[in-house]
Coordinates of C-alpha atoms in Angstrom, one line a residue:
X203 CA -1.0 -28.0 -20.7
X204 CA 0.6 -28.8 -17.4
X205 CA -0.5 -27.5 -14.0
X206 CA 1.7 -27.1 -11.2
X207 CA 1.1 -26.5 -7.2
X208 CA 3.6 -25.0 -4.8
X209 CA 2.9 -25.4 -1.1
X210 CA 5.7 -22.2 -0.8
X211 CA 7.9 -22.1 2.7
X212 CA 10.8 -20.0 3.6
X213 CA 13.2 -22.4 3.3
X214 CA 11.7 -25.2 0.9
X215 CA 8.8 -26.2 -1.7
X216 CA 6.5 -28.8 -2.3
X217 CA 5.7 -29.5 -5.9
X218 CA 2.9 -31.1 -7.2
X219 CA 2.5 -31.8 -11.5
X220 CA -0.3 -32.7 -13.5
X221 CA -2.0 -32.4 -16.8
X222 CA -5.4 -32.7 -18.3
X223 CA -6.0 -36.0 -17.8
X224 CA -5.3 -35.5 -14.0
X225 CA -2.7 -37.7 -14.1
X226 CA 0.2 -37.3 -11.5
X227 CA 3.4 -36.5 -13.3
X228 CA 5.4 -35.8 -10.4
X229 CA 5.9 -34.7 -6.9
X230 CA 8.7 -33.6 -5.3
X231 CA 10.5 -31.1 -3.0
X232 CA 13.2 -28.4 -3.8
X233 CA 15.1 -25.4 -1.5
X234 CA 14.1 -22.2 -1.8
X235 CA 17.3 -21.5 -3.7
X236 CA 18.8 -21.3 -7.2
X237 CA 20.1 -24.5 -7.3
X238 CA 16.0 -25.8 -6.2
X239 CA 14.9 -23.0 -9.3
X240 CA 16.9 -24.9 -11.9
X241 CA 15.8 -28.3 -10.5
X242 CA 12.4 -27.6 -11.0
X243 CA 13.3 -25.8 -14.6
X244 CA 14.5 -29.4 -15.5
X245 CA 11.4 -31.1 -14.4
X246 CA 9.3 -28.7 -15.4
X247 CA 10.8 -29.0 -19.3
X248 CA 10.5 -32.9 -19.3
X249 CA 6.6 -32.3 -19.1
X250 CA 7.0 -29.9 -21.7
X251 CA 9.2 -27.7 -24.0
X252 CA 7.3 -24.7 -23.9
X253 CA 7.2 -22.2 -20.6
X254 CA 4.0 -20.7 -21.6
X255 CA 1.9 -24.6 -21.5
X256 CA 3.3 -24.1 -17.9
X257 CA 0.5 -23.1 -15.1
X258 CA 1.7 -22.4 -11.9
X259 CA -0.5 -22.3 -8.8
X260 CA 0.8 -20.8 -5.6
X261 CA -0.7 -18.6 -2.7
X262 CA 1.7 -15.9 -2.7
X263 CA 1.5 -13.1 -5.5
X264 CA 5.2 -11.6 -5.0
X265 CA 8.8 -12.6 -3.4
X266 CA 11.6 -14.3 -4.9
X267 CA 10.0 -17.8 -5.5
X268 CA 6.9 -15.5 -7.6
X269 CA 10.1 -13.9 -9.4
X270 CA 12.0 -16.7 -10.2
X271 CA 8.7 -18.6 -11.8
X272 CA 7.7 -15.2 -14.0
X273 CA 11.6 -14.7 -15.0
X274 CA 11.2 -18.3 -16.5
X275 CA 8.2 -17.9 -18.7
X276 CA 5.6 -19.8 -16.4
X277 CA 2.4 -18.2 -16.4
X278 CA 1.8 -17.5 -12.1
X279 CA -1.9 -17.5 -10.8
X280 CA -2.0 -16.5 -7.2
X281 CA -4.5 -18.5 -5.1
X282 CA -6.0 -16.6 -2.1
X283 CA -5.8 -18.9 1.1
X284 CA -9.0 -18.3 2.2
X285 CA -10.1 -20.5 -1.5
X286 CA -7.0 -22.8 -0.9
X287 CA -8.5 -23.8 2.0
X288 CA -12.3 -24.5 0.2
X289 CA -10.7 -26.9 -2.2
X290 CA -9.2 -28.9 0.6
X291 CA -12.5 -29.8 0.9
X292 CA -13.1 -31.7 -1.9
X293 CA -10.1 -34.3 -1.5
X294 CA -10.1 -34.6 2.5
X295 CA -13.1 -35.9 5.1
X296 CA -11.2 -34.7 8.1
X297 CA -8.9 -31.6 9.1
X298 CA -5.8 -33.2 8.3
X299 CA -3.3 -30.9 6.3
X300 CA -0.4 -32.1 4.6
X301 CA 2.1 -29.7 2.2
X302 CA 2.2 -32.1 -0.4
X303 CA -1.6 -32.7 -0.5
X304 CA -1.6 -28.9 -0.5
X305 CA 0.6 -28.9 -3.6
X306 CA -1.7 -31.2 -5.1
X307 CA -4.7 -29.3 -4.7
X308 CA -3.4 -25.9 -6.1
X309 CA -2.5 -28.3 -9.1
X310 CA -5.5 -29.4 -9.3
X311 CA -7.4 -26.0 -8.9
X312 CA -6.4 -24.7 -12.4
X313 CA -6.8 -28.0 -13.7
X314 CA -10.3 -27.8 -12.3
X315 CA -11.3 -24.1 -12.7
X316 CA -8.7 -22.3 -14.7
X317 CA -11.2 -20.3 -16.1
X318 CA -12.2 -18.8 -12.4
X319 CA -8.2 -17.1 -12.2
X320 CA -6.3 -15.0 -13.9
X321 CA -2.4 -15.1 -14.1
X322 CA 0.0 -12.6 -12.5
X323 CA 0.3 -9.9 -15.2
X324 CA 4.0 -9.3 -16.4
X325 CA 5.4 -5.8 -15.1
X326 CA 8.2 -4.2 -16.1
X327 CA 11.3 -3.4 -13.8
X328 CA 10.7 0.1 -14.0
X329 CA 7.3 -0.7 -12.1
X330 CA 8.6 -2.9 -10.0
X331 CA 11.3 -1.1 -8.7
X332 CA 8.4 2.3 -8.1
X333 CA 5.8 -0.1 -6.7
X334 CA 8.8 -1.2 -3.7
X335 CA 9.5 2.0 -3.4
X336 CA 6.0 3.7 -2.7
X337 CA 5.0 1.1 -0.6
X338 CA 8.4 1.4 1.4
X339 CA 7.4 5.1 2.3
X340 CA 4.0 4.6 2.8
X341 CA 5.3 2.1 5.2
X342 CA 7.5 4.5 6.6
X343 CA 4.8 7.1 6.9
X344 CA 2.7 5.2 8.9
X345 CA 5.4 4.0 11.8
X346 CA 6.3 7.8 11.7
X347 CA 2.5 8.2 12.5
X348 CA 2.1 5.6 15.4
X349 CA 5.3 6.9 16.9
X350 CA 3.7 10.8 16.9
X351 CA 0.7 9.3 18.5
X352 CA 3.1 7.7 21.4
X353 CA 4.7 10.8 21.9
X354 CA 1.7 12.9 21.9
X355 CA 0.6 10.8 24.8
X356 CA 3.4 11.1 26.6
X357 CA 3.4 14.7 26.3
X358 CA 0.0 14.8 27.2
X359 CA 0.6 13.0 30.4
X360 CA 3.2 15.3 31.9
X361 CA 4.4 18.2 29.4
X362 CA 0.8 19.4 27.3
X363 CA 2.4 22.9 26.5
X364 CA 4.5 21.5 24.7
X365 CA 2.2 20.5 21.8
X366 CA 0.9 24.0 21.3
X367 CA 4.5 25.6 21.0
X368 CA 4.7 24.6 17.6
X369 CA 2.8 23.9 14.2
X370 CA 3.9 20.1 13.6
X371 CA 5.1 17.7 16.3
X372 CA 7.7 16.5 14.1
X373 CA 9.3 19.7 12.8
X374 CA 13.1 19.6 13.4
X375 CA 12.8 22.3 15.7
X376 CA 9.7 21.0 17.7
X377 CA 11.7 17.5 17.8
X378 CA 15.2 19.6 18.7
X379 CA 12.9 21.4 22.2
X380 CA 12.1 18.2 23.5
X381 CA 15.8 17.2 24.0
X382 CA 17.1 20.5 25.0
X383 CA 13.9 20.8 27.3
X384 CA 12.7 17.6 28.1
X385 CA 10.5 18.9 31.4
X386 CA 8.3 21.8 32.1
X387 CA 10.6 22.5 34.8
X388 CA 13.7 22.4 32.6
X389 CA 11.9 24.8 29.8
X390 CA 10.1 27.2 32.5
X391 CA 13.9 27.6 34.0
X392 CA 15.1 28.6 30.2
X393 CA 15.2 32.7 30.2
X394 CA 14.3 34.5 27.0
X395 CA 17.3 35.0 25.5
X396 CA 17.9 31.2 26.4
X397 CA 15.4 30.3 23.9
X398 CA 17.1 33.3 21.3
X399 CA 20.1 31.9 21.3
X400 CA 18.6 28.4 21.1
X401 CA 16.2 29.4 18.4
X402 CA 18.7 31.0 16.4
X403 CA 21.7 28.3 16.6
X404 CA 18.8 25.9 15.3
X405 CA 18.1 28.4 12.0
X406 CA 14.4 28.8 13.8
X407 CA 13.1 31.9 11.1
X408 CA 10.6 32.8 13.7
X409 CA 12.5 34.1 16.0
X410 CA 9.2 36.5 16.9
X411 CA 7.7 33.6 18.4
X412 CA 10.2 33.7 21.3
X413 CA 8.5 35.4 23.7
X414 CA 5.3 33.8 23.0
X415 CA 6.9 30.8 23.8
X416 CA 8.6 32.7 26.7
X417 CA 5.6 33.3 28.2
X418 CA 3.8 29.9 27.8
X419 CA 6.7 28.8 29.7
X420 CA 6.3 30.5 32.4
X421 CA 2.2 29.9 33.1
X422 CA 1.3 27.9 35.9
X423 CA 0.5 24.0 35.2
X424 CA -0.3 20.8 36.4
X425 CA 2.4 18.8 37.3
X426 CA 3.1 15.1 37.0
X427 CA 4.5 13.8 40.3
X428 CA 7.9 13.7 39.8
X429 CA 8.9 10.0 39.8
X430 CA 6.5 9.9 36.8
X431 CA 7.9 13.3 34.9
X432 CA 10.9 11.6 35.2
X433 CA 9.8 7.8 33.1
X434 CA 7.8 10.3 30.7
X435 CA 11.4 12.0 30.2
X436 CA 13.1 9.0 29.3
X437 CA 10.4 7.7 27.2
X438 CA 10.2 10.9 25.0
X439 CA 14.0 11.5 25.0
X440 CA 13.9 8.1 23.3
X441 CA 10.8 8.2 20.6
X442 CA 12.6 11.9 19.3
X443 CA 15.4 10.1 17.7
X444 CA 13.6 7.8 16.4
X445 CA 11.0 10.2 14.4
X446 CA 13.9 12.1 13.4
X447 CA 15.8 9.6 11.8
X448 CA 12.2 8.4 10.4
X449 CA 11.1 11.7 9.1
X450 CA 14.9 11.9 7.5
X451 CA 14.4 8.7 5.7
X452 CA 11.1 9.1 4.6
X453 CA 12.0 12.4 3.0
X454 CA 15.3 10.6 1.4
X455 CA 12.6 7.7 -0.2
X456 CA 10.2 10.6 -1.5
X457 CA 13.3 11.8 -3.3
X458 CA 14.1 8.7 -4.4
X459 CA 10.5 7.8 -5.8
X460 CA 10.4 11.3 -7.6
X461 CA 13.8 10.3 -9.9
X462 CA 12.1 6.8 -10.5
X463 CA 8.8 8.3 -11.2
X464 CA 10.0 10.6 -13.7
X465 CA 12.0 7.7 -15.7
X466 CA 8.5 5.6 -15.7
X467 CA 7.0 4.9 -19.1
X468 CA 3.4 6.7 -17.9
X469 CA 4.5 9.2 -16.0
X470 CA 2.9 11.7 -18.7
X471 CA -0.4 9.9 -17.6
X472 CA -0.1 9.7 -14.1
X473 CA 1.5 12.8 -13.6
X474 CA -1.4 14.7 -15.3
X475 CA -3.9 13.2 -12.2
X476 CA -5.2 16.4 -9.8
X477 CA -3.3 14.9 -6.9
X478 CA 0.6 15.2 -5.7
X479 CA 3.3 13.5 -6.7
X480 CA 3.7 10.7 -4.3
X481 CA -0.1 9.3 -5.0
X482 CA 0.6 9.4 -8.6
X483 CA 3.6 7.8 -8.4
X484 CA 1.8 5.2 -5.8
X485 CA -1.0 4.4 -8.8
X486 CA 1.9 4.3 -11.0
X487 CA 3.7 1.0 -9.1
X488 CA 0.4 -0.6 -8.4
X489 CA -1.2 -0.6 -11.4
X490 CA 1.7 -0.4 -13.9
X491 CA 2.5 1.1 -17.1
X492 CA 1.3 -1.3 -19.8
X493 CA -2.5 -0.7 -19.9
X494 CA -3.4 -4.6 -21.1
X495 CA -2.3 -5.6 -17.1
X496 CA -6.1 -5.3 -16.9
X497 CA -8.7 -6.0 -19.7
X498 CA -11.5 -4.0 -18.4
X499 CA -12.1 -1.5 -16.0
X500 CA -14.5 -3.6 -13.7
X501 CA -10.6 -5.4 -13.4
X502 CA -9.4 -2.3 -11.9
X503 CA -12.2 -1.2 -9.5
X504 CA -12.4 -4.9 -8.1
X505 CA -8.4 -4.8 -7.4
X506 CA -8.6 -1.7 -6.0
X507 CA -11.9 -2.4 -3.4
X508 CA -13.9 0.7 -5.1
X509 CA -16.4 -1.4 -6.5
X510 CA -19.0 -3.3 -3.7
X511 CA -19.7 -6.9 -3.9
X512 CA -23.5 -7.8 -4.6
X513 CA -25.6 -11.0 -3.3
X514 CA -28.7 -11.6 -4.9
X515 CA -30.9 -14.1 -4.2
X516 CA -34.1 -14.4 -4.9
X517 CA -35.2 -11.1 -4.9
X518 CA -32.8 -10.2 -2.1
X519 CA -30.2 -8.2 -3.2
X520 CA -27.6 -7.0 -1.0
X521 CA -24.5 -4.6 -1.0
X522 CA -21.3 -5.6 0.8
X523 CA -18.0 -3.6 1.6
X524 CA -15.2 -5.3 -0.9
X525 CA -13.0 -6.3 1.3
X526 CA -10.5 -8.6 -0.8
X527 CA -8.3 -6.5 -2.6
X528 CA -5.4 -4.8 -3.3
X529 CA -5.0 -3.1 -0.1
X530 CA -2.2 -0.6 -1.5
X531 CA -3.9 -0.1 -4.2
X532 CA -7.2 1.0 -2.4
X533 CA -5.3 3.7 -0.4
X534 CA -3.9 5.2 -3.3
X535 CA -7.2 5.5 -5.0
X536 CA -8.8 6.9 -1.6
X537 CA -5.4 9.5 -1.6
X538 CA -6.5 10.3 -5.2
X539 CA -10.2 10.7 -3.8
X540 CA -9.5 13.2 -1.3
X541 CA -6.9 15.2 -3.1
X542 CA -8.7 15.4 -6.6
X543 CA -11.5 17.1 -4.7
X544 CA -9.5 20.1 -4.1
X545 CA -8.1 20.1 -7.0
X546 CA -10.5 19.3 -10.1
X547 CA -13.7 21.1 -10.1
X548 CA -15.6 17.9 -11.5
X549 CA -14.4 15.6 -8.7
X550 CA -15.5 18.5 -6.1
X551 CA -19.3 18.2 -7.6
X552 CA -19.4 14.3 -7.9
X553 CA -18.3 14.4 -4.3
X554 CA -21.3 17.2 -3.6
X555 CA -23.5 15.1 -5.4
X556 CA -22.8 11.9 -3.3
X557 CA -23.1 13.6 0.1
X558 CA -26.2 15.9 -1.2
X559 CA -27.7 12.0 -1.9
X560 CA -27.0 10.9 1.9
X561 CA -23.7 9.2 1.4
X562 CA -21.3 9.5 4.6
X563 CA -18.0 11.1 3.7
X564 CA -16.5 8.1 3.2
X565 CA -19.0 6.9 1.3
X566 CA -18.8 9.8 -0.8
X567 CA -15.0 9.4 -1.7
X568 CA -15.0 5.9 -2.6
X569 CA -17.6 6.4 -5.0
X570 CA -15.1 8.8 -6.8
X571 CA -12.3 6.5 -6.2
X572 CA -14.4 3.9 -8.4
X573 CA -15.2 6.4 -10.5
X574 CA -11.2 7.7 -10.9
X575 CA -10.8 4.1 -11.5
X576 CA -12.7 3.9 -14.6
X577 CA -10.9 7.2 -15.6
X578 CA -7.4 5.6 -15.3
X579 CA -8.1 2.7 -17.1
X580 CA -9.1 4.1 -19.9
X581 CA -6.2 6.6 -19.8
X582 CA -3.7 3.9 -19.8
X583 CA -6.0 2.0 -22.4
X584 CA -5.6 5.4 -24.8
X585 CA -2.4 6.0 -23.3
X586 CA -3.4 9.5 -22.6
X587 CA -3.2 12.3 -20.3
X588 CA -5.8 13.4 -17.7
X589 CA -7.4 17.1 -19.1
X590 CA -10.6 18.5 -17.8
X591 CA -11.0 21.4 -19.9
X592 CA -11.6 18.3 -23.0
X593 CA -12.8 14.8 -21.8
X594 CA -12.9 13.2 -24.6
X595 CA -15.7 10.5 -25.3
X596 CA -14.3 7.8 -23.6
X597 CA -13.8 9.9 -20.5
X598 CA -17.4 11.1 -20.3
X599 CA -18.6 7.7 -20.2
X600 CA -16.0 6.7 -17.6
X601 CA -17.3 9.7 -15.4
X602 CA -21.0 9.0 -16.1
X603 CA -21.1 4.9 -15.9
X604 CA -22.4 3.4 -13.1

């Protein structure tokens, strides 16, 4: 076998080679380009013929370089940094830090311990291409968050009526009455059949609510000094277009992800999960379609943080947070968590019986996220659906292991 390390950059890569025997069979440096992929194809195949003899080390799991290396046959294992920089260690005395010593290391690192890593799993497009995408609107969805949280505090600084005028902050019409009435003053001045007319050119279906909203208006309230109102004016007038277009887009992606979702090889299995589509879709593009990604479900749990990390020594045993992970992954499963509890009646008693045993809320739900972990696995393992009403053996086990 030969092991390679790449010390990856965004614009060039430092290749170490090696084999067995530890000897050095090369080192080098190519572009991050396609002519620097084909050189290291032809270096690569001089040390040997067959792709699959060919052990990558990098610290970086995705990108075009991870692509590139997969597309060619190479079997990728992704080093975490925090390891990377363990193994400096052994071949330094001082701090110094090279990227061609650093190549040489990650070379070394499967030469060394191979058996301590496992290789990138192939996925197919169709994953790949759902993975991008949920993770682009749960992107998205959080910015859209942060920006409502900015705006809220604006309001809340000079305009507070505002955010009990309507159900959702950023509702089209909530959005479309800040920039027609940016002030108190400028709303209070609006008469009722102002806001009718306004109501109605937006396609507003509660038109009932007018005078409510009337009258809100027109209730004495404390006042910004005006050279303030008018810097919380601009501010707002500018975050509104901004959620808009946001909220626009995200709803565009969702969409999107429904049409690729559908198309996916298990959507029958994911799609028959007690949550919505999006968080199916989400476990979908994390954890893939093909069901031999991951060889046990203990594989799962520990990508997706459910399951804790134990110390035990001597007769000290303690019980740690996991905190390296899959971080997309973890929120899908805790999305899963919280929706499945409304919607399957044996999620809504193993979450009853984790808080009845003293478990915070959070606690509670990551407990059935492991636990929905376990499920999944073996769903994709039987390639299955999800049916309450007749777990078969394999599911009661998953629901009962600890």
């Amino acid at each position: 076998r030969v092991y390679i390390g790449i010390d990856w950059a965004d614009d060039h890569h430092d290749i170490h080679v090696t084999d067995d025997s530890a000897a050095p069979l090369g080192s080098f440096s190519i572009p991050h380009s396609y002519d620097g992929m084909k050189k290291l194809r032809e270096r690569l195949g001089k040390s040997s013929s067959d792709p699959g003899n060919v052990l990558v080390a990098v610290e970086s799991h995705q990108g075009l370089l991870i692509y590139a290396l997969l597309e060619a046959g190479y079997l990728v294992y992704p080093i975490n940094p925090k390891a990377m920089d363990r193994y400096r260690d052994r071949y330094r005395m001082s701090s110094s830090k090279s990227d061609p010593k650093d190549a040489m290391v990650l070379a070394n690192i499967l030469r060394t311990d191979l058996h301590l890593y496992k290789p990138l799993p192939r996925e197919t497009v169709a994953d790949a291409r759902l993975r991008q995408l949920t993770r682009a609107h749960k992107s998205l969805v959080q910015q859209k968050v942060k920006l409502l949280n900015h705006l809220t505090a604006q309001l809340k600084s000079y305009y507070p009526i505002a955010l009990r005028l309507f159900s959702r902050l950023d509702h089209k019409i909530t959005l479309a009455f800040l920039e027609r009435f940016p002030t108190p003053e400028k709303a209070a001045a609006a008469s009722l059949e102002d806001l009718r007319k306004f109501f109605q050119k937006q396609g507003y279906s509660h038109q009932r609510k007018s005078t409510f909203i009337y009258e809100s208006l027109q209730q004495p309230s404390l006042r910004a000094p005006k050279e303030l109102e008018e810097v919380h004016q601009t501010i707002v007038l500018s975050l509104v277009p901004v959620i808009r277009s946001l909220r626009d887009e995200i709803e565009k992606l969702a969409n999107e992800i429904g049409k690729e979702f559908k198309h996916n090889p298990a959507h029958d299995i994911f799609s028959s999960l007690p949550t919505g589509e999006l968080t199916a879709a989400r476990l979908n593009g994390e954890l893939g379609s093909d069901g031999t990604r991951y060889p046990t479900r203990e594989y799962v749990q520990t990508a997706a943080g459910t399951a804790p990390v134990t110390r035990r020594s001597g007769k000290t045993i303690l019980i740690f947070f996991r905190w390296q992970c899959n971080k997309h992954l973890r929120a899908a499963f805790q999305d899963l968590a919280r929706e499945s509890v409304k919607q399957c009646a044996w999620a809504r008693q193993y979450f009853a019986e984790q808080m009845r045993l003293g478990h915070k809320p959070s606690r509670a739900y990551r407990a059935l996220a492991n636990r929905w972990a376990a499920i999944i696995w073996k769903m994709l393992q039987e390639r299955e659906r999800f049916n309450q009403s007749r777990l078969d053996k394999s599911q009661v086990k998953a629901l009962s292991a600890v």
